Amino acid sequence: MGWLAAGDGYEVALMEGRVVARSTGGRAVGRQLKSLPRTLREHPEVDRLRRLAEWLDRHAAACVAQVDAWMVSSLPVPTGLLARVWPDEAWQAALRDLAVVGDDPDEVGFLRDATASGELRVVNLDGETVRLSPETVTLPHPVLLPDLDDLREFAAELGVTQKVEQIHRGTWRKPAEVKAGATQVSEFAGGRYASRFGLAARATQLGYKVSGGYATCRVRDAGRVVEAAVWIGEPYWDSEMETGNLTWHDQEGRALPLSEVGPVAWSEGMRMAAALHAGRQIEEGS
C-alpha cells in the first residue's frame, strides 16, 4: 500500500504487518526510519494502520482455519470459489501448494494458481504444470492420499511449503483388526501433568475444544460428523492429572465402536491424543 502523510515531515505505511515511517524533508527525504518517531506514535493515521494490521492478522488466521476445515473434512470445494478468493493474498497463502484432487481421484497435484475463469493450475507428480477445470475439487486429508510417502518426497524436491499442514500432518492408520465391541484406545493414556489446568491449557493451545472433562475435536468423516474425545479431568480439579482414554462419539453422543470409526476420525483423534501425551511431565532418568 502507499505512503500516507502523518504530521509535519513524515509519511507512514504498513509493511509486513508493521507501521513504518519515512522522512519527507531535509537531507533524509525519502529515507525509511528505523523506528517510529515519538511524535507519530499516537497519530490518527498510525492508529488506523495498526488497527488495519490487526484486522489483516485476524483475516489471515480465519483463512487458514477455513482451509484447514475443508482439508480435515475432505469437503468438495467449488472451483469458482477458489478462483474468487485467490486474488486475496491471505487466501492465496492458505491455499497455495496444497494437494488437490479434481475429477480423477487418482490424479493429485499441488495447487499453484487459480484464474478468474475458474481454471486451476497444478503441478502433477510428473513435475508438469497442468490445467484443471472441474466443478469442484477436494483438498484431501493426508490419510486418504495414496502413496503419501512418495508425495512427501516429491514435495521436498519441489520445495513445497504449506501454510495449512496437510502432507506433513501426523497421520495414524487404524489397525486392520480391532477388538470386537471395543470403544476406547488407551495408547496415549497416562500422560501426567502437574495440574488439570496445565493439561486443559495445552489442549486449548493446540486448537482443541475443552468441554467439561474432555478435550475434543470434531471431524466430518465419510459424510457424518464424529467427535473424538480425551478425558482430561474434572474442570475444578487442581491437583495432578493424567490423560485418559481416547473415544469417539456420533452426533447423538453415542460412543462408537472402534470398528465404526472412519480413517480420518481415527487419525485426527489419535493425533490429538498423541499431542496431549507429548506435553506430559518427563521424570529425569526415564
mmCIF file of C-alpha atoms in Angstrom:
data_model
loop_
_atom_site.group_PDB
_atom_site.id
_atom_site.type_symbol
_atom_site.label_atom_id
_atom_site.label_comp_id
_atom_site.label_asym_id
_atom_site.label_seq_id
_atom_site.Cartn_x
_atom_site.Cartn_y
_atom_site.Cartn_z
ATOM 1 C CA MET A 1 0.000 0.000 0.000
ATOM 2 C CA GLY A 2 1.047 3.611 -0.487
ATOM 3 C CA TRP A 3 2.560 6.097 1.928
ATOM 4 C CA LEU A 4 0.228 8.352 3.948
ATOM 5 C CA ALA A 5 1.018 11.829 5.229
ATOM 6 C CA ALA A 6 1.312 11.891 9.027
ATOM 7 C CA GLY A 7 2.354 15.049 10.808
ATOM 8 C CA ASP A 8 4.942 17.527 9.616
ATOM 9 C CA GLY A 9 7.740 15.977 7.627
ATOM 10 C CA TYR A 10 6.678 12.339 7.780
ATOM 11 C CA GLU A 11 4.786 9.647 5.900
ATOM 12 C CA VAL A 12 3.719 6.274 7.246
ATOM 13 C CA ALA A 13 2.863 2.918 5.675
ATOM 14 C CA LEU A 14 2.127 -0.653 6.637
ATOM 15 C CA MET A 15 4.899 -3.075 5.659
ATOM 16 C CA GLU A 16 4.945 -6.759 6.594
ATOM 17 C CA GLY A 17 2.413 -6.133 9.338
ATOM 18 C CA ARG A 18 4.355 -3.243 10.914
ATOM 19 C CA VAL A 19 3.832 0.514 10.759
ATOM 20 C CA VAL A 20 6.921 2.248 9.381
ATOM 21 C CA ALA A 21 7.747 5.899 8.717
ATOM 22 C CA ARG A 22 9.901 7.875 6.339
ATOM 23 C CA SER A 23 11.013 11.458 6.213
ATOM 24 C CA THR A 24 9.642 13.897 3.634
ATOM 25 C CA GLY A 25 12.004 16.774 4.333
ATOM 26 C CA GLY A 26 15.617 17.691 4.903
ATOM 27 C CA ARG A 27 18.608 15.622 3.886
ATOM 28 C CA ALA A 28 16.841 12.378 4.887
ATOM 29 C CA VAL A 29 13.950 12.870 2.457
ATOM 30 C CA GLY A 30 12.534 9.510 1.349
ATOM 31 C CA ARG A 31 14.629 7.551 3.832
ATOM 32 C CA GLN A 32 12.761 4.911 5.879
ATOM 33 C CA LEU A 33 13.346 5.341 9.609
ATOM 34 C CA LYS A 34 14.424 2.502 11.889
ATOM 35 C CA SER A 35 11.616 3.246 14.336
ATOM 36 C CA LEU A 36 8.577 5.488 14.625
ATOM 37 C CA PRO A 37 9.359 8.973 15.897
ATOM 38 C CA ARG A 38 7.780 9.695 19.267
ATOM 39 C CA THR A 39 5.625 12.424 17.741
ATOM 40 C CA LEU A 40 3.948 9.874 15.456
ATOM 41 C CA ARG A 41 3.156 7.115 17.942
ATOM 42 C CA GLU A 42 -0.279 8.498 18.791
ATOM 43 C CA HIS A 43 -1.039 9.989 15.381
ATOM 44 C CA PRO A 44 -4.505 9.041 13.963
ATOM 45 C CA GLU A 45 -3.008 7.636 10.743
ATOM 46 C CA VAL A 46 -0.648 5.403 12.730
ATOM 47 C CA ASP A 47 -3.540 4.215 14.872
ATOM 48 C CA ARG A 48 -5.595 3.375 11.770
ATOM 49 C CA LEU A 49 -2.720 1.415 10.267
ATOM 50 C CA ARG A 50 -2.240 -0.529 13.498
ATOM 51 C CA ARG A 51 -5.916 -1.452 13.556
ATOM 52 C CA LEU A 52 -5.693 -2.481 9.887
ATOM 53 C CA ALA A 53 -2.692 -4.707 10.690
ATOM 54 C CA GLU A 54 -4.662 -6.366 13.495
ATOM 55 C CA TRP A 55 -7.595 -6.985 11.140
ATOM 56 C CA LEU A 56 -5.302 -8.438 8.479
ATOM 57 C CA ASP A 57 -3.823 -10.824 11.060
ATOM 58 C CA ARG A 58 -7.311 -11.978 12.083
ATOM 59 C CA HIS A 59 -8.318 -12.359 8.436
ATOM 60 C CA ALA A 60 -5.246 -14.451 7.626
ATOM 61 C CA ALA A 61 -5.897 -16.698 10.625
ATOM 62 C CA ALA A 62 -9.542 -17.116 9.583
ATOM 63 C CA CYS A 63 -8.499 -18.118 6.043
ATOM 64 C CA VAL A 64 -6.096 -20.747 7.370
ATOM 65 C CA ALA A 65 -8.762 -22.079 9.753
ATOM 66 C CA GLN A 66 -11.329 -22.370 6.945
ATOM 67 C CA VAL A 67 -8.947 -24.126 4.558
ATOM 68 C CA ASP A 68 -7.856 -26.445 7.368
ATOM 69 C CA ALA A 69 -11.527 -27.325 7.983
ATOM 70 C CA TRP A 70 -12.014 -28.100 4.267
ATOM 71 C CA MET A 71 -8.922 -30.299 4.294
ATOM 72 C CA VAL A 72 -9.619 -32.195 7.517
ATOM 73 C CA SER A 73 -13.147 -32.986 6.332
ATOM 74 C CA SER A 74 -12.112 -33.532 2.673
ATOM 75 C CA LEU A 75 -15.119 -31.460 1.634
ATOM 76 C CA PRO A 76 -15.671 -30.675 -2.074
ATOM 77 C CA VAL A 77 -14.907 -27.001 -2.693
ATOM 78 C CA PRO A 78 -16.321 -25.205 -5.767
ATOM 79 C CA THR A 79 -13.537 -24.309 -8.173
ATOM 80 C CA GLY A 80 -15.260 -20.992 -8.811
ATOM 81 C CA LEU A 81 -14.969 -20.145 -5.124
ATOM 82 C CA LEU A 82 -11.214 -20.743 -5.174
ATOM 83 C CA ALA A 83 -10.952 -18.503 -8.236
ATOM 84 C CA ARG A 84 -12.847 -15.689 -6.499
ATOM 85 C CA VAL A 85 -10.772 -15.722 -3.324
ATOM 86 C CA TRP A 86 -7.380 -16.355 -4.952
ATOM 87 C CA PRO A 87 -6.523 -12.656 -5.562
ATOM 88 C CA ASP A 88 -6.707 -12.110 -1.791
ATOM 89 C CA GLU A 89 -3.154 -12.631 -0.512
ATOM 90 C CA ALA A 90 -4.340 -14.222 2.738
ATOM 91 C CA TRP A 91 -6.486 -16.786 0.929
ATOM 92 C CA GLN A 92 -3.745 -17.443 -1.603
ATOM 93 C CA ALA A 93 -1.183 -18.089 1.153
ATOM 94 C CA ALA A 94 -3.539 -20.556 2.826
ATOM 95 C CA LEU A 95 -4.326 -22.418 -0.424
ATOM 96 C CA ARG A 96 -1.069 -22.341 -2.357
ATOM 97 C CA ASP A 97 0.761 -25.674 -2.694
ATOM 98 C CA LEU A 98 -1.998 -27.734 -1.115
ATOM 99 C CA ALA A 99 -2.503 -31.148 -2.689
ATOM 100 C CA VAL A 100 -5.794 -31.105 -4.602
ATOM 101 C CA VAL A 101 -7.835 -33.727 -6.411
ATOM 102 C CA GLY A 102 -10.259 -32.962 -9.254
ATOM 103 C CA ASP A 103 -12.498 -35.300 -11.223
ATOM 104 C CA ASP A 104 -9.961 -38.147 -11.217
ATOM 105 C CA PRO A 105 -9.342 -39.283 -7.618
ATOM 106 C CA ASP A 106 -6.015 -40.818 -8.625
ATOM 107 C CA GLU A 107 -4.660 -37.559 -10.064
ATOM 108 C CA VAL A 108 -3.103 -35.482 -7.291
ATOM 109 C CA GLY A 109 -1.361 -32.157 -7.834
ATOM 110 C CA PHE A 110 -0.085 -29.156 -5.919
ATOM 111 C CA LEU A 111 -2.166 -26.013 -6.397
ATOM 112 C CA ARG A 112 -0.176 -23.126 -7.838
ATOM 113 C CA ASP A 113 -2.745 -20.762 -9.345
ATOM 114 C CA ALA A 114 -6.456 -20.141 -9.853
ATOM 115 C CA THR A 115 -7.596 -17.909 -12.718
ATOM 116 C CA ALA A 116 -10.611 -15.643 -12.853
ATOM 117 C CA SER A 117 -12.230 -18.024 -15.336
ATOM 118 C CA GLY A 118 -12.222 -20.848 -12.761
ATOM 119 C CA GLU A 119 -9.229 -22.719 -14.135
ATOM 120 C CA LEU A 120 -6.731 -24.224 -11.712
ATOM 121 C CA ARG A 121 -3.044 -24.697 -12.418
ATOM 122 C CA VAL A 122 -1.433 -27.550 -10.526
ATOM 123 C CA VAL A 123 1.921 -29.319 -10.589
ATOM 124 C CA ASN A 124 1.301 -33.037 -11.009
ATOM 125 C CA LEU A 125 3.516 -35.871 -9.801
ATOM 126 C CA ASP A 126 5.370 -35.872 -13.120
ATOM 127 C CA GLY A 127 6.536 -32.337 -12.371
ATOM 128 C CA GLU A 128 4.377 -30.860 -15.133
ATOM 129 C CA THR A 129 2.071 -27.865 -14.727
ATOM 130 C CA VAL A 130 -1.398 -28.854 -15.915
ATOM 131 C CA ARG A 131 -4.706 -27.026 -16.100
ATOM 132 C CA LEU A 132 -7.869 -28.314 -14.463
ATOM 133 C CA SER A 133 -11.437 -27.039 -14.676
ATOM 134 C CA PRO A 134 -13.506 -29.411 -12.522
ATOM 135 C CA GLU A 135 -16.699 -28.148 -10.944
ATOM 136 C CA THR A 136 -15.300 -28.936 -7.503
ATOM 137 C CA VAL A 137 -12.015 -30.087 -6.015
ATOM 138 C CA THR A 138 -11.134 -31.678 -2.718
ATOM 139 C CA LEU A 139 -8.162 -30.905 -0.501
ATOM 140 C CA PRO A 140 -7.765 -34.454 0.805
ATOM 141 C CA HIS A 141 -6.823 -35.315 4.354
ATOM 142 C CA PRO A 142 -3.357 -36.924 4.095
ATOM 143 C CA VAL A 143 -4.567 -40.267 5.467
ATOM 144 C CA LEU A 144 -6.698 -40.532 2.311
ATOM 145 C CA LEU A 145 -3.852 -39.756 -0.091
ATOM 146 C CA PRO A 146 -2.370 -42.772 -1.883
ATOM 147 C CA ASP A 147 1.408 -43.152 -1.742
ATOM 148 C CA LEU A 148 1.752 -40.427 0.890
ATOM 149 C CA ASP A 149 5.467 -41.098 1.452
ATOM 150 C CA ASP A 150 6.183 -40.637 -2.262
ATOM 151 C CA LEU A 151 4.116 -37.457 -2.266
ATOM 152 C CA ARG A 152 6.116 -36.084 0.666
ATOM 153 C CA GLU A 153 9.386 -36.863 -1.088
ATOM 154 C CA PHE A 154 8.205 -35.161 -4.275
ATOM 155 C CA ALA A 155 7.041 -32.129 -2.298
ATOM 156 C CA ALA A 156 10.505 -31.812 -0.762
ATOM 157 C CA GLU A 157 12.046 -31.849 -4.251
ATOM 158 C CA LEU A 158 9.667 -29.076 -5.345
ATOM 159 C CA GLY A 159 10.349 -27.021 -2.220
ATOM 160 C CA VAL A 160 6.667 -27.077 -1.296
ATOM 161 C CA THR A 161 5.784 -25.112 1.844
ATOM 162 C CA GLN A 162 2.202 -25.375 3.054
ATOM 163 C CA LYS A 163 0.550 -22.782 5.266
ATOM 164 C CA VAL A 164 -2.069 -25.383 6.203
ATOM 165 C CA GLU A 165 -0.493 -28.585 7.489
ATOM 166 C CA GLN A 166 -1.521 -31.299 5.060
ATOM 167 C CA ILE A 167 1.037 -33.658 3.551
ATOM 168 C CA HIS A 168 3.357 -33.454 6.576
ATOM 169 C CA ARG A 169 0.500 -33.717 9.047
ATOM 170 C CA GLY A 170 0.906 -36.544 11.536
ATOM 171 C CA THR A 171 -1.283 -39.477 10.494
ATOM 172 C CA TRP A 172 -2.361 -42.682 12.205
ATOM 173 C CA ARG A 173 -3.934 -45.563 10.337
ATOM 174 C CA LYS A 174 -6.483 -47.750 12.047
ATOM 175 C CA PRO A 175 -5.351 -51.347 12.521
ATOM 176 C CA ALA A 176 -6.868 -53.820 10.101
ATOM 177 C CA GLU A 177 -8.422 -55.611 13.062
ATOM 178 C CA VAL A 178 -9.775 -54.076 16.273
ATOM 179 C CA LYS A 179 -11.216 -55.824 19.298
ATOM 180 C CA ALA A 180 -14.907 -56.569 18.837
ATOM 181 C CA GLY A 181 -17.071 -54.181 20.839
ATOM 182 C CA ALA A 182 -14.141 -52.021 21.978
ATOM 183 C CA THR A 183 -14.845 -48.293 22.243
ATOM 184 C CA GLN A 184 -11.607 -46.919 23.719
ATOM 185 C CA VAL A 185 -7.929 -46.550 22.825
ATOM 186 C CA SER A 186 -5.507 -46.352 25.746
ATOM 187 C CA GLU A 187 -2.246 -45.953 23.795
ATOM 188 C CA PHE A 188 -1.782 -42.335 24.889
ATOM 189 C CA ALA A 189 -3.421 -42.521 28.319
ATOM 190 C CA GLY A 190 -1.405 -41.901 31.472
ATOM 191 C CA GLY A 191 0.412 -38.712 30.443
ATOM 192 C CA ARG A 192 0.930 -36.976 33.812
ATOM 193 C CA TYR A 193 0.550 -33.194 34.202
ATOM 194 C CA ALA A 194 1.220 -31.085 37.289
ATOM 195 C CA SER A 195 -2.364 -29.841 37.163
ATOM 196 C CA ARG A 196 -5.579 -30.212 35.252
ATOM 197 C CA PHE A 197 -5.267 -26.536 34.355
ATOM 198 C CA GLY A 198 -1.957 -27.193 32.576
ATOM 199 C CA LEU A 199 -3.459 -30.100 30.640
ATOM 200 C CA ALA A 200 -6.500 -28.042 29.603
ATOM 201 C CA ALA A 201 -4.253 -25.128 28.635
ATOM 202 C CA ARG A 202 -2.196 -27.363 26.355
ATOM 203 C CA ALA A 203 -5.346 -28.666 24.688
ATOM 204 C CA THR A 204 -6.566 -25.122 24.073
ATOM 205 C CA GLN A 205 -3.152 -24.000 22.808
ATOM 206 C CA LEU A 206 -3.186 -26.838 20.293
ATOM 207 C CA GLY A 207 -6.558 -25.647 18.992
ATOM 208 C CA TYR A 208 -8.780 -28.265 20.604
ATOM 209 C CA LYS A 209 -12.024 -27.542 22.389
ATOM 210 C CA VAL A 210 -12.264 -28.209 26.121
ATOM 211 C CA SER A 211 -15.773 -29.200 27.167
ATOM 212 C CA GLY A 212 -16.484 -30.490 30.652
ATOM 213 C CA GLY A 213 -13.833 -33.054 31.459
ATOM 214 C CA TYR A 214 -12.749 -33.668 27.865
ATOM 215 C CA ALA A 215 -10.539 -32.272 25.142
ATOM 216 C CA THR A 216 -12.385 -32.780 21.871
ATOM 217 C CA CYS A 217 -12.064 -32.387 18.126
ATOM 218 C CA ARG A 218 -14.919 -32.664 15.662
ATOM 219 C CA VAL A 219 -14.363 -34.208 12.237
ATOM 220 C CA ARG A 220 -16.586 -34.843 9.232
ATOM 221 C CA ASP A 221 -15.669 -38.308 8.019
ATOM 222 C CA ALA A 222 -17.423 -40.054 5.120
ATOM 223 C CA GLY A 223 -20.405 -37.711 5.335
ATOM 224 C CA ARG A 224 -21.042 -37.862 9.080
ATOM 225 C CA VAL A 225 -19.789 -35.787 11.991
ATOM 226 C CA VAL A 226 -17.728 -37.623 14.589
ATOM 227 C CA GLU A 227 -16.230 -36.184 17.767
ATOM 228 C CA ALA A 228 -13.033 -37.578 19.249
ATOM 229 C CA ALA A 229 -12.568 -37.021 22.978
ATOM 230 C CA VAL A 230 -9.765 -37.485 25.513
ATOM 231 C CA TRP A 231 -10.514 -37.375 29.236
ATOM 232 C CA ILE A 232 -8.530 -34.585 30.939
ATOM 233 C CA GLY A 233 -10.244 -34.456 34.341
ATOM 234 C CA GLU A 234 -12.980 -32.582 36.157
ATOM 235 C CA PRO A 235 -12.938 -28.826 35.445
ATOM 236 C CA TYR A 236 -12.290 -27.742 39.045
ATOM 237 C CA TRP A 237 -9.693 -30.371 39.911
ATOM 238 C CA ASP A 238 -6.472 -28.547 40.850
ATOM 239 C CA SER A 239 -4.094 -31.442 41.591
ATOM 240 C CA GLU A 240 -2.046 -33.688 39.313
ATOM 241 C CA MET A 241 -3.896 -35.139 36.351
ATOM 242 C CA GLU A 242 -3.255 -37.782 33.711
ATOM 243 C CA THR A 243 -4.580 -38.001 30.181
ATOM 244 C CA GLY A 244 -7.342 -40.585 29.867
ATOM 245 C CA ASN A 245 -8.527 -42.895 27.135
ATOM 246 C CA LEU A 246 -9.490 -41.763 23.636
ATOM 247 C CA THR A 247 -13.069 -42.338 22.496
ATOM 248 C CA TRP A 248 -15.255 -41.327 19.551
ATOM 249 C CA HIS A 249 -18.921 -40.308 19.576
ATOM 250 C CA ASP A 250 -21.590 -39.634 16.967
ATOM 251 C CA GLN A 251 -23.787 -36.519 16.863
ATOM 252 C CA GLU A 252 -26.223 -38.085 19.326
ATOM 253 C CA GLY A 253 -23.418 -38.654 21.820
ATOM 254 C CA ARG A 254 -23.310 -42.425 21.325
ATOM 255 C CA ALA A 255 -19.894 -43.973 21.903
ATOM 256 C CA LEU A 256 -18.785 -45.530 18.627
ATOM 257 C CA PRO A 257 -17.278 -49.000 18.482
ATOM 258 C CA LEU A 258 -13.757 -48.717 17.077
ATOM 259 C CA SER A 259 -14.893 -50.765 14.103
ATOM 260 C CA GLU A 260 -17.205 -47.868 13.092
ATOM 261 C CA VAL A 261 -14.583 -45.113 13.326
ATOM 262 C CA GLY A 262 -13.537 -43.906 9.872
ATOM 263 C CA PRO A 263 -9.932 -43.311 8.758
ATOM 264 C CA VAL A 264 -9.950 -39.512 9.120
ATOM 265 C CA ALA A 265 -11.701 -39.511 12.515
ATOM 266 C CA TRP A 266 -9.279 -42.187 13.725
ATOM 267 C CA SER A 267 -6.224 -40.276 12.535
ATOM 268 C CA GLU A 268 -7.344 -36.913 13.942
ATOM 269 C CA GLY A 269 -8.355 -38.449 17.283
ATOM 270 C CA MET A 270 -5.020 -40.221 17.634
ATOM 271 C CA ARG A 271 -3.217 -37.024 16.603
ATOM 272 C CA MET A 272 -4.959 -35.119 19.407
ATOM 273 C CA ALA A 273 -4.271 -37.820 21.997
ATOM 274 C CA ALA A 274 -0.604 -38.049 20.961
ATOM 275 C CA ALA A 275 -0.153 -34.270 21.155
ATOM 276 C CA LEU A 276 -1.633 -34.125 24.661
ATOM 277 C CA HIS A 277 0.504 -37.068 25.782
ATOM 278 C CA ALA A 278 3.628 -35.411 24.348
ATOM 279 C CA GLY A 279 3.242 -32.461 26.761
ATOM 280 C CA ARG A 280 3.397 -34.688 29.861
ATOM 281 C CA GLN A 281 5.943 -34.368 32.656
ATOM 282 C CA ILE A 282 9.075 -36.395 31.975
ATOM 283 C CA GLU A 283 10.889 -37.690 35.027
ATOM 284 C CA GLU A 284 14.669 -37.360 34.976
ATOM 285 C CA GLY A 285 16.404 -40.572 34.043
ATOM 286 C CA SER A 286 13.303 -42.020 32.330
#
